[in-house]
Coordinates of C-alpha atoms in Angstrom, one line a residue:
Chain U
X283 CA -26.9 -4.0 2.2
X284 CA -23.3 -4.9 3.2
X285 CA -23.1 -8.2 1.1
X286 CA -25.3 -8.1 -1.3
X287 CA -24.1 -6.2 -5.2
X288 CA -26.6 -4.2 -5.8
X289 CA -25.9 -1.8 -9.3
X290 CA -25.2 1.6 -8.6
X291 CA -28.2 3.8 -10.0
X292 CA -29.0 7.8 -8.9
X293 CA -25.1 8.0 -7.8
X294 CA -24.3 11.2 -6.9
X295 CA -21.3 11.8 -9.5
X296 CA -20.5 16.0 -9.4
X297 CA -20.9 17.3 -5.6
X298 CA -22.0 16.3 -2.5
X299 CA -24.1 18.7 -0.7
X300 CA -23.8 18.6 3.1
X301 CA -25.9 20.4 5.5
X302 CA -23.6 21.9 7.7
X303 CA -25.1 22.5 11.3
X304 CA -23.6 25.8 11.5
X305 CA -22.9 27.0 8.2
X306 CA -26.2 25.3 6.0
X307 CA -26.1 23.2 3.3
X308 CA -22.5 23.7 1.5
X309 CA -20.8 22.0 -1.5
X310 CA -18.5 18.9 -0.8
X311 CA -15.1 20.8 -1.9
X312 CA -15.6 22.7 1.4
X313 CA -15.0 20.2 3.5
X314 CA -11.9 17.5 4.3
X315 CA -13.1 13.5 4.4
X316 CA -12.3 12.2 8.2
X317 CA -12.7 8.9 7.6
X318 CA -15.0 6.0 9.4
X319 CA -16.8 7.6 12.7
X320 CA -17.4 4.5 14.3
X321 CA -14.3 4.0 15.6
X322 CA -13.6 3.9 19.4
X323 CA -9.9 3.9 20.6
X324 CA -9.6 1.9 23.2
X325 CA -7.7 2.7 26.8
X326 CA -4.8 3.2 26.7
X327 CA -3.2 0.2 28.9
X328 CA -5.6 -1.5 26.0
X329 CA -3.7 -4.7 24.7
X330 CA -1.5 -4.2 20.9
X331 CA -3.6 -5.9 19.4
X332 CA -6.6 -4.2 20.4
X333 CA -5.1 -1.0 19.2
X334 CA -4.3 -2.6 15.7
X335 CA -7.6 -3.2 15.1
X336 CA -8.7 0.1 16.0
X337 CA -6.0 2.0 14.4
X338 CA -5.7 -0.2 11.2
X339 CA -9.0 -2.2 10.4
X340 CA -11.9 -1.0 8.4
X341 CA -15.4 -2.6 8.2
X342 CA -15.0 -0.5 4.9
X343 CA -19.0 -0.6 4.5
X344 CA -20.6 -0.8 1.1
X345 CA -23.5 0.6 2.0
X346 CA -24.8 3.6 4.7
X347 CA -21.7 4.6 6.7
X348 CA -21.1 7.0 9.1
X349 CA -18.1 8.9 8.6
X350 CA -16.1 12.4 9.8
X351 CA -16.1 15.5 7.9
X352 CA -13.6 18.3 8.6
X353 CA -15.8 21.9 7.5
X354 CA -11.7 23.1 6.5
X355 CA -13.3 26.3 4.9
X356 CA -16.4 27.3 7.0
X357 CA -16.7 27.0 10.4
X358 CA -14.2 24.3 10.9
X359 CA -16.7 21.9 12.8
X360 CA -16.0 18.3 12.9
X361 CA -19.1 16.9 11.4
X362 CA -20.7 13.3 12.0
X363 CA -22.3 12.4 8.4
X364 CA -24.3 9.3 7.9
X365 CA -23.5 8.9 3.8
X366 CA -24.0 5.6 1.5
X367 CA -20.6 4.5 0.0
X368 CA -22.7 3.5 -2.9
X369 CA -25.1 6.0 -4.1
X370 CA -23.5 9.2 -2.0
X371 CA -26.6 10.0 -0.9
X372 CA -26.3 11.5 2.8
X373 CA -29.2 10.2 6.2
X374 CA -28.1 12.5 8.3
X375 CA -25.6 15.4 9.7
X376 CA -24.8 16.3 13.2
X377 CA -22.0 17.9 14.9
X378 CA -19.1 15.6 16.3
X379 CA -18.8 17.3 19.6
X380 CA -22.2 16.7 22.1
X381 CA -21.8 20.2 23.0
X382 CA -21.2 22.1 19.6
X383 CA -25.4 21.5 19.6
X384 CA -26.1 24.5 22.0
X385 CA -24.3 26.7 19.6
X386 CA -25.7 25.3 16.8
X387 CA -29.6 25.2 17.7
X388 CA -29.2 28.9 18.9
X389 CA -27.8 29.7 15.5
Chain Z
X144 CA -5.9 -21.9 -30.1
X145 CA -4.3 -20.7 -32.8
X146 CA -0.4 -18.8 -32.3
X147 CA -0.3 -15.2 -33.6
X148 CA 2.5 -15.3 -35.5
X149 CA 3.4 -14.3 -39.4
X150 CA 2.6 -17.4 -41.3
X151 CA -0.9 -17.2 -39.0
X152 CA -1.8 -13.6 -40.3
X153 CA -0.7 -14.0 -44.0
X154 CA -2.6 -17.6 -43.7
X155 CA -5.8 -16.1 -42.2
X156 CA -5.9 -12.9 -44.5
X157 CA -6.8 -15.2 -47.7
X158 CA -10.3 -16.0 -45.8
X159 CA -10.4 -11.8 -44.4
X160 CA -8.7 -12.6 -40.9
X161 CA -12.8 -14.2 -39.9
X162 CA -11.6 -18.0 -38.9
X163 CA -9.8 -17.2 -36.0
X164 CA -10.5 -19.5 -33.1
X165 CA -12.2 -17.4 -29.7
X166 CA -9.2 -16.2 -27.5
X167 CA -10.8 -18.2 -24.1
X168 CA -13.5 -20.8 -24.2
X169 CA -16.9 -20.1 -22.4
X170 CA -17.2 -23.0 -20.3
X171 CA -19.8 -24.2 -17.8
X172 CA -18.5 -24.3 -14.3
X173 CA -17.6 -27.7 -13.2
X174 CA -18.9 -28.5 -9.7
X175 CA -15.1 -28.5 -7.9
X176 CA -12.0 -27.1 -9.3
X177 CA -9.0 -27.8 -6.9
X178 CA -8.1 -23.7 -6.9
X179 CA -10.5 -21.0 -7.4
X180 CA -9.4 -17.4 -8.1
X181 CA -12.1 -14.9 -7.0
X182 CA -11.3 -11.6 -9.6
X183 CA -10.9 -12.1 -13.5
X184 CA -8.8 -9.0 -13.8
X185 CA -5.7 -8.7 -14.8
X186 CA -4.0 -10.3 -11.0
X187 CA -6.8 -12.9 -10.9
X188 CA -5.8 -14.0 -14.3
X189 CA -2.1 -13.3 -14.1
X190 CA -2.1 -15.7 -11.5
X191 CA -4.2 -18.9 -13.0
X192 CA -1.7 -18.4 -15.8
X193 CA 1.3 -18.6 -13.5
X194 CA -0.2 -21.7 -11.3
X195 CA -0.8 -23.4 -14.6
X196 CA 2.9 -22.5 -16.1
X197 CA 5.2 -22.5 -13.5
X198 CA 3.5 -24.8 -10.8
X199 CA 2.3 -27.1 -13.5
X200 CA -1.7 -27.3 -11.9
X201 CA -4.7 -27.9 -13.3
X202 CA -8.4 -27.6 -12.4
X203 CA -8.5 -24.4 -12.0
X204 CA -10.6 -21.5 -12.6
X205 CA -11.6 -17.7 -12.8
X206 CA -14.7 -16.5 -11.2
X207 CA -15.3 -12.5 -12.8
X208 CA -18.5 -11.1 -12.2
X209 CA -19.0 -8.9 -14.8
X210 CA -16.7 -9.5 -18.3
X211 CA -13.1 -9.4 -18.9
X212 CA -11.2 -6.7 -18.6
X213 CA -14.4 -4.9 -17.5
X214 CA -12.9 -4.0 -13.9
X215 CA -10.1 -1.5 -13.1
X216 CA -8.2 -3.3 -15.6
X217 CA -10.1 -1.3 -18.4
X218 CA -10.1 2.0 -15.7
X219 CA -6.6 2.8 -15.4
X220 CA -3.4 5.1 -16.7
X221 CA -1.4 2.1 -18.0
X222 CA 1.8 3.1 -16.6
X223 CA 4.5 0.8 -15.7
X224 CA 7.4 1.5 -13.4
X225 CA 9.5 0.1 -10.5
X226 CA 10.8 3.6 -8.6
X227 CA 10.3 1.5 -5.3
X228 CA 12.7 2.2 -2.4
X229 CA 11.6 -0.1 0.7
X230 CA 12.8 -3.4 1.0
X231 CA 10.0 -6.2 -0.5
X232 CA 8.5 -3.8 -2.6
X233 CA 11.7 -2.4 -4.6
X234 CA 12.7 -6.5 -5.3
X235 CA 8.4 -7.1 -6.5
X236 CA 8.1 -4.4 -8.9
X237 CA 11.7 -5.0 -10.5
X238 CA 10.9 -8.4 -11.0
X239 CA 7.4 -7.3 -12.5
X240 CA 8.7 -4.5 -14.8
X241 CA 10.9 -7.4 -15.9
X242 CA 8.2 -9.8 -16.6
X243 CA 6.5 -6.9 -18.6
X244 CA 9.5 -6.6 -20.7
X245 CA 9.0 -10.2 -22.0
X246 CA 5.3 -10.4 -21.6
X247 CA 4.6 -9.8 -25.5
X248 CA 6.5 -13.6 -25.9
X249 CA 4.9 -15.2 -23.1
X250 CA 2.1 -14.8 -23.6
X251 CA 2.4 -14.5 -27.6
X252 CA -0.2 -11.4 -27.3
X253 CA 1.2 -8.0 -28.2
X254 CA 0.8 -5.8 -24.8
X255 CA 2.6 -3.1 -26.6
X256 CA 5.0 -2.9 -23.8
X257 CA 6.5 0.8 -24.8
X258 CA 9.3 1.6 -22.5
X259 CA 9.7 5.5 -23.3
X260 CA 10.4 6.3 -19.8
X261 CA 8.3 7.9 -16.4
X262 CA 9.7 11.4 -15.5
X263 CA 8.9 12.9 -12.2
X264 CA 9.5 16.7 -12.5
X265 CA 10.7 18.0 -9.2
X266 CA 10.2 21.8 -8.1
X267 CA 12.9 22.5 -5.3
X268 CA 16.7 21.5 -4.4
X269 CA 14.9 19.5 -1.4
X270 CA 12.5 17.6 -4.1
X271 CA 15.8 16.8 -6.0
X272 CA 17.3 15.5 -2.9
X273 CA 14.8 13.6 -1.9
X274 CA 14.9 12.0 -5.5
X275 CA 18.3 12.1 -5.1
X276 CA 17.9 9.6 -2.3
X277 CA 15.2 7.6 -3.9
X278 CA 16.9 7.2 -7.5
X279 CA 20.0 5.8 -5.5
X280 CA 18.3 3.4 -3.7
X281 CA 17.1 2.2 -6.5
X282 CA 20.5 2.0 -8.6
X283 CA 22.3 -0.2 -5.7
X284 CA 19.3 -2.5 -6.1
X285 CA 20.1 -2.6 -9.8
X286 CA 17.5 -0.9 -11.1
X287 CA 18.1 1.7 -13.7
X288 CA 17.6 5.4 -12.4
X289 CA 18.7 8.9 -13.0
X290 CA 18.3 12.4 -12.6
X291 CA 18.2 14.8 -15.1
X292 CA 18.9 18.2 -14.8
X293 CA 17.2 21.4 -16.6
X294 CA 18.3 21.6 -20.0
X295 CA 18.1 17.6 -20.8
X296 CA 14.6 17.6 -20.0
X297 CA 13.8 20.9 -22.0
X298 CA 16.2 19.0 -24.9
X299 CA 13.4 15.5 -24.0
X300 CA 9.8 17.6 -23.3
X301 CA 10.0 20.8 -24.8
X302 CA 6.2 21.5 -24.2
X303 CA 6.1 22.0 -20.2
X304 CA 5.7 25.3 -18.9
X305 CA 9.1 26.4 -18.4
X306 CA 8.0 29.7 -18.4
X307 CA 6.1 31.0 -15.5
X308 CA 5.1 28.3 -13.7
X309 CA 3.9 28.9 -9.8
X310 CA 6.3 26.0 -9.2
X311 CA 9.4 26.2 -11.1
X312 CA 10.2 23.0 -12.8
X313 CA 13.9 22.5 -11.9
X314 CA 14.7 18.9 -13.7
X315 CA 13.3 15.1 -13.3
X316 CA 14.1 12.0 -11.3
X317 CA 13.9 9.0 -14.4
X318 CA 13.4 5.6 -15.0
X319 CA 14.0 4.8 -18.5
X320 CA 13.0 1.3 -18.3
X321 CA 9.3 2.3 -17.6
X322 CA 6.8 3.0 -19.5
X323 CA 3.2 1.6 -20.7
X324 CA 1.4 -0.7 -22.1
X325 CA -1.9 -1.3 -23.5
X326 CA -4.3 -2.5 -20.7
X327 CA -6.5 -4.6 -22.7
X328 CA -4.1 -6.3 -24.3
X329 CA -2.6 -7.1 -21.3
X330 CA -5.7 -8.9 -19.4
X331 CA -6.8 -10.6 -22.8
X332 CA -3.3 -11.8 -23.4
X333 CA -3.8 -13.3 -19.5
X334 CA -7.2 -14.7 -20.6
X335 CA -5.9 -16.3 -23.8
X336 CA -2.7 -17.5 -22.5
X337 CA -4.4 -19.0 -19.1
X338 CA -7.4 -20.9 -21.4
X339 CA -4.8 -22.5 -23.6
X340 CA -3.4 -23.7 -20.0
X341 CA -6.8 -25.1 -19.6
X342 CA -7.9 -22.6 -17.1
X343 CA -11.8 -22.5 -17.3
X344 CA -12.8 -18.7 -17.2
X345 CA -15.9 -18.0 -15.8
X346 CA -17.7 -14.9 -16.8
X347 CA -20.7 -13.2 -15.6
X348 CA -20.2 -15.4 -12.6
X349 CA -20.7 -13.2 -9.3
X350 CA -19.9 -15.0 -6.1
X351 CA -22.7 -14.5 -3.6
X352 CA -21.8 -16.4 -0.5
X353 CA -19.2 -18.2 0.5
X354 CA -19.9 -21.5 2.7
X355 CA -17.2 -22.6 5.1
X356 CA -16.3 -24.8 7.8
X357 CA -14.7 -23.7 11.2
X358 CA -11.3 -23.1 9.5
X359 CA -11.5 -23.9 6.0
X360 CA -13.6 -23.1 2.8
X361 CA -15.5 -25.7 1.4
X362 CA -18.1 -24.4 -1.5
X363 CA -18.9 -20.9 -3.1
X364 CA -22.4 -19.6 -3.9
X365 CA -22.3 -17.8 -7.4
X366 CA -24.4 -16.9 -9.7
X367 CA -23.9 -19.8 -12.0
X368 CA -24.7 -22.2 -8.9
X369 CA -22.6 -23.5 -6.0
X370 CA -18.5 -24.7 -6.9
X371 CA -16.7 -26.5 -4.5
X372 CA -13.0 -25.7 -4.1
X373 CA -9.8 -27.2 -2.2
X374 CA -8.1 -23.9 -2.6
X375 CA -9.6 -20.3 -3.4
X376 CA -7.6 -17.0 -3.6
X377 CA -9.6 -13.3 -3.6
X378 CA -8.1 -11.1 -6.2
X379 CA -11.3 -8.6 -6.3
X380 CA -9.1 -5.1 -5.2
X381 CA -11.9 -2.9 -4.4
X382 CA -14.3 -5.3 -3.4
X383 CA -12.3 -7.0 -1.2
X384 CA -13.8 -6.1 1.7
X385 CA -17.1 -7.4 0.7
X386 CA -16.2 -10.8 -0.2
X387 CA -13.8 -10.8 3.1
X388 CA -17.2 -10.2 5.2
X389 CA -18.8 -12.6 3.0
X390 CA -16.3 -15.3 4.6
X391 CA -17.3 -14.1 7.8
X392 CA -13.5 -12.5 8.4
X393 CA -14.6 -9.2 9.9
X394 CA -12.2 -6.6 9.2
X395 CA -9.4 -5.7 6.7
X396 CA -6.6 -2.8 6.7
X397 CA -8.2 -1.5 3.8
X398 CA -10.7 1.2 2.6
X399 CA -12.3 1.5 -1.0
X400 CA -11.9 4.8 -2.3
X401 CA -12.2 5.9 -6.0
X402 CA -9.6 7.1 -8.8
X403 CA -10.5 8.4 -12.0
X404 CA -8.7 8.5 -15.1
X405 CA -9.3 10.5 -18.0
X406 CA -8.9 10.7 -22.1
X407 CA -8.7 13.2 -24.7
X408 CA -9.5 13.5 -28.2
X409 CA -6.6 12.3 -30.4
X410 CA -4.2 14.4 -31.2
X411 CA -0.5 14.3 -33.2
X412 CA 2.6 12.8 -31.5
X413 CA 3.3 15.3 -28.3
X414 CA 4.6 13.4 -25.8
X415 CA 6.8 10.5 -25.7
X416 CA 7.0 10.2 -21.6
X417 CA 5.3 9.4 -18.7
X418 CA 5.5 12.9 -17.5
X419 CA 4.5 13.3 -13.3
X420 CA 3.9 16.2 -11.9
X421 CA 3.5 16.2 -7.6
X422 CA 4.0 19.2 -5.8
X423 CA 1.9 20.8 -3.1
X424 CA -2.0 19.6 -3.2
X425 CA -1.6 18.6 -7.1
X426 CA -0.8 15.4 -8.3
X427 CA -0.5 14.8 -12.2
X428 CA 0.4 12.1 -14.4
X429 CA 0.1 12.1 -18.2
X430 CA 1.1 10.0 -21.2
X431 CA 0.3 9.7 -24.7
X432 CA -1.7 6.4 -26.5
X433 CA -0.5 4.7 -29.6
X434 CA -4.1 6.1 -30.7
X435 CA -2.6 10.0 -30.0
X436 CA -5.1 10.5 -27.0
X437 CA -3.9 12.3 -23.9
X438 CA -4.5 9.9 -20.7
X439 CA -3.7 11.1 -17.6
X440 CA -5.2 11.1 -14.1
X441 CA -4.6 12.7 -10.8
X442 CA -6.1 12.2 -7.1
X443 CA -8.1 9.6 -5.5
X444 CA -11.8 11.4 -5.0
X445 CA -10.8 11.8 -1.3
X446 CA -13.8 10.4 0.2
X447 CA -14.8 6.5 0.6
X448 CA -17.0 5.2 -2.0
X449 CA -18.3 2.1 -4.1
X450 CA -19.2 4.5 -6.9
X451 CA -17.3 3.6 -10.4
X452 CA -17.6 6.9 -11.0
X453 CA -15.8 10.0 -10.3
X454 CA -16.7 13.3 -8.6
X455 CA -16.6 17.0 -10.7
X456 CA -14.5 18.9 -7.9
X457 CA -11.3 16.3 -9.3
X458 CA -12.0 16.9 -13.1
X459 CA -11.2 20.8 -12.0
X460 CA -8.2 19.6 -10.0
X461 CA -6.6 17.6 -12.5
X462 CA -7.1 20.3 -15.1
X463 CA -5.3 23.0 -12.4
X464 CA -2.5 20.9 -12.7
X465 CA -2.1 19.6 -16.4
X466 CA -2.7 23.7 -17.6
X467 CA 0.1 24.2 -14.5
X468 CA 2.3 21.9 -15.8
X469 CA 1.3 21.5 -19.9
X470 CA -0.3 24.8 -20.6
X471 CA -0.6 23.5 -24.4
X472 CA -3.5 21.1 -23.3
X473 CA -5.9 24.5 -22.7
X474 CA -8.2 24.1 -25.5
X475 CA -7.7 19.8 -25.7
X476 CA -11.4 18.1 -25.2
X477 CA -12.0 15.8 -23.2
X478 CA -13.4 12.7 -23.9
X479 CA -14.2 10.6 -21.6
X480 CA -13.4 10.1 -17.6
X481 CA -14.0 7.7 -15.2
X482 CA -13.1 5.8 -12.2
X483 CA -12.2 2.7 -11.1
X484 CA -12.6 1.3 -7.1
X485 CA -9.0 1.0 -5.5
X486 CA -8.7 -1.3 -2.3
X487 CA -6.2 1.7 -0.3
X488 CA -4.2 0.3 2.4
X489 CA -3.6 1.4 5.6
X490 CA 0.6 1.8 4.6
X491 CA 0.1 2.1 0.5
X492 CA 1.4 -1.1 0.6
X493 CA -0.2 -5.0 -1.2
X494 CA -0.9 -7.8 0.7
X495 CA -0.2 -11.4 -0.8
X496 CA -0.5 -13.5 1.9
X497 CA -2.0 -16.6 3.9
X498 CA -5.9 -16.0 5.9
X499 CA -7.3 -17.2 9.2
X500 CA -8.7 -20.0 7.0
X501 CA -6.5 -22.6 5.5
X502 CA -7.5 -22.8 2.5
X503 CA -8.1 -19.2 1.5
X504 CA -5.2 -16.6 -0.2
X505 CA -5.5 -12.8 -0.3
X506 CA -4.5 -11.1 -2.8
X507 CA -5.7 -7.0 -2.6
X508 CA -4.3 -3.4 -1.4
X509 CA -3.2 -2.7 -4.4
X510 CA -4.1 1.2 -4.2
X511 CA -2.8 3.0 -7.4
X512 CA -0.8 0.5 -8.5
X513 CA -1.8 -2.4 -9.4
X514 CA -1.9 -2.3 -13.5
X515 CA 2.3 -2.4 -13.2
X516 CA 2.4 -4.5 -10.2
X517 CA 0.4 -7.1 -12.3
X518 CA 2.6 -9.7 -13.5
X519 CA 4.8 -9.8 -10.1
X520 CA 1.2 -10.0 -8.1
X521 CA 0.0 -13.4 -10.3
X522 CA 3.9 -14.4 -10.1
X523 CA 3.9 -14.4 -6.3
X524 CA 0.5 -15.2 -5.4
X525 CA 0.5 -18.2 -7.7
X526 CA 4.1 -19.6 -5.7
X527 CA 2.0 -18.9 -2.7
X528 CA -0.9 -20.7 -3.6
X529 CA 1.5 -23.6 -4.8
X530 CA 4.0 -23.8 -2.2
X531 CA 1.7 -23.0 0.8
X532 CA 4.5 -20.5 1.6
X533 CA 5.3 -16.6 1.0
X534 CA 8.1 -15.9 -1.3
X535 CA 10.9 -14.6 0.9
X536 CA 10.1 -11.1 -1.3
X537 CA 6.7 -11.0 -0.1
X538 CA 7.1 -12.4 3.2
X539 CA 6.5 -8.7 5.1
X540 CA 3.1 -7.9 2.6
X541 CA 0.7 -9.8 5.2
X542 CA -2.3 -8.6 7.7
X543 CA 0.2 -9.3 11.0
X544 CA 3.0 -6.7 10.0
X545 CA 0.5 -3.7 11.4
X546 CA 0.3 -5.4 14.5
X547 CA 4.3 -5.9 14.5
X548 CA 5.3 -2.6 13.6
X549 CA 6.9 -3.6 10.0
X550 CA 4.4 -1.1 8.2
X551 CA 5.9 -0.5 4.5
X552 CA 4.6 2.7 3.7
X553 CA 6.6 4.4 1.0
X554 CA 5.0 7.5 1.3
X555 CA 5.7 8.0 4.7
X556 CA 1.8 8.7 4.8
X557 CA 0.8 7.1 8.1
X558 CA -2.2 5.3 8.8
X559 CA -4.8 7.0 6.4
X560 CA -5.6 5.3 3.2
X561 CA -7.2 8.2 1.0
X562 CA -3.0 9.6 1.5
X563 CA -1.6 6.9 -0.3
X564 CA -2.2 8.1 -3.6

């Protein structure tokens, strides 16, 4: 989905609704953008430019992404969203942190 | 072609202005042109022009994949400024506000250049420091700048809320050398002038894959077959990415995120300034067209995205801030908004610079500002193309200064692209 152009139909254009784990499914303007979730620092003894790449260089996917979002005004989770960069529409929503899922299921 | 001139006009209105020529022929691709530029918008084109004028080559052509001036050129605010403090960015846009002041000529297309001046408002004596600063800077690089205080910028915009705003407006950092200019005209007046260089524009022509060698490009896929080249530049701004993967490059130090820009109904003259407004979470920017519509814009969408189109939450944003800032625009309609896909760096800064590949040019991260930067960017890119060489004024705007520490971030923003607004 990466290369190819395809045209931009059933875009999500007013709000993004994002099921929260904690909080249910909220509007968009709740929450703060992260950025790209796949990223993986590397150690730190890790080599410059190994810590260019991961501090500076984007796949920048035009297509399904998975990406941070900050719940500022709810419960201030770090959420892990899988979300297309073309249509909006979101896969899937999980808590960043492993263990925020105990809290989360008993909720 | 035929010149625009006054003998051309009076001439042509005896036959009702119908026999003039096309502005830019529509001509099938020829199977290898010795430079391909990737991106008819207004850099793309700026720089076929400049290859052809100032480096004297031929065989070249524009590959746009949709029509001319369809892109971000048609999607933006239409200011032009050079308030640029860092060193290779402050000498650029100079040198492109002053090719904008002389672009009409050149290219013998009226880009109705208007330099009525871009005034930042600033809110606090550490704002007006800080412009202070900036403004300086600028004026020991020789670019004009001042700062005006209260009662010369009530005297020059009587209609901002000087009243009871939450942030008190307390004067205006100025460039009156800036200004705007009419986007279409600006990326037709490219096309034309380019053509009548014998540049071959190539419209509806979507590259698809991109065929290459160990080091080296040798052939494009498009969608109006396969074109050889010797030398190919990428001047596709949000798309960048995309077309960098397609050459197999992996990654960039760039992110796609969207900007919208919207119009009002026309209304009489109300404002003869770029008037910006920046403080806090808002970010404003406002002028008035020749046609008497309001155009203004505000922040990037804050999240990634593809979409030309722009979110609800920032039509209620911007419109905080112009009622903060112009409470006269209350019952103003809107007409239209929309957005346009920037290519954010990771230091708000451009890149015009050499590849992995030998044969392949970058030209992209132009985040908000590529519409002024646009004459400087074709200027540059085409000497690099040319001369195999960055300009000594572009020498820092390449992929290896991350690495090397030599970030130019202007904002001060850090490594986050969706801040560089």
């Amino acid at each position: 989905m990466n290369g190819a152009l395809v045209p931009i139909q059933n875009c999500t254009v007013d709000m993004i609704r994002i099921k929260c784990p904690y909080c249910g499914e909220r509007d968009h303007s709740e929450f703060t953008y992260g950025g790209d979730a796949s990223i993986k620092y590397p150690a730190l003894d890790a080599s410059e430019s190994e810590w260019t790449k991961a501090i500076f260089f984007r796949e920048n996917i035009r297509g399904m992404q998975k990406e941070t979002w900050h719940h500022t005004n709810g419960c201030r989770l770090w959420l892990e969203v899988e979300r297309s960069t073309i249509t909006h529409e979101i896969k899937s929503v999980k808590a960043c942190h492993p263990q925020i899922e105990k809290i989360t299921k008993h909720k | 072609m035929t010149r625009f001139n006054a003998w051309n006009v009076f001439k042509n209105g005896f036959t009702g202005q119908k026999n003039w020529d096309r502005q830019w022929r529509d001509p099938v691709p020829k199977k290898e042109y010795d430079i391909i530029i990737i991106g008819g918008g207004l850099h793309g084109l700026a720089t076929a022009y400049y290859l052809a004028k100032n480096h004297n080559k031929k065989n070249i052509a524009v590959l746009e994949k949709g029509w001319i001036g369809g892109g971000n050129a048609g999607r933006n605010t239409t200011i032009v400024r050079s308030n640029y403090m860092l060193p290779g960015n402050h000498e650029f846009y100079e040198h492109s506000l002053k090719l904008w002041e002389n672009l009409s000529h050149d290219l013998n297309y009226n880009v109705m250049f208007s330099q009525r001046a871009h005034v930042s408002l600033y809110h606090s004596p550490g704002a007006k420091d800080g412009a202070a600063r900036r403004y300086n800077i600028m004026r020991l690089h020789g670019t004009d700048a001042e700062l005006w205080d209260l009662d010369t910028l009530k005297k020059n915009i009587p209609h901002l809320n000087y009243n009871d705003a939450r942030f008190p407006i307390m004067g205006a950092a100025v460039q009156r050398r800036a200004g705007n200019a009419r986007h279409d005209s600006a990326v037709w007046g490219y096309a034309r002038a380019a053509d009548s260089l014998g540049v071959d524009i190539l419209q509806n022509c979507e590259v698809s894959g991109v065929k290459r060698s160990q080091n080296n490009i040798e052939s494009l896929e498009t969608s109006r077959g396969t074109i050889k080249a010797k030398k190919v530049g990428f001047a596709v701004a949000g798309h960048t990415s995309v077309l960098w993967q397609m050459a197999g490059l992996g990654n960039l130090p760039i992110e796609s995120h969207k900007l919208q820009a919207f119009v009002t109904e026309a209304v009489k003259p109300l404002l003869d300034h770029v008037v910006v407004y920046g403080v806090g979470g808002a970010h404003f920017y406002i002028s008035q067209s020749d046609k008497g519509s309001m155009v203004f814009g505000g922040d990037l969408d804050w999240y990634k995205s593809y979409a030309q189109r722009g979110n609800l939450p920032m039509v209620q944003d911007t419109a905080e801030a112009a009622m903060a800032i112009m409470p006269c625009l209350g019952r103003i309609r809107l007409l239209r908004h929309w957005a346009g896909v920037m290519d954010m760096s990771m230091d708000g800064s451009f890149f015009i610079c050499k590849t992995p590949l030998s044969n392949l040019y970058l030209n992209a991260g132009w985040n908000y500002g590529g519409f002024k930067a646009s004459p400087a960017s074709g200027w540059y890119f085409a000497d690099l193309i040319a001369n195999e060489r960055p300009h000594k004024h572009v020498q820092n705007h390449n992929l290896e200064r991350f690495e090397k520490g030599i970030n130019i971030d202007e904002r001060g923003a850090g490594p986050d692209p969706k801040l560089h607004g």
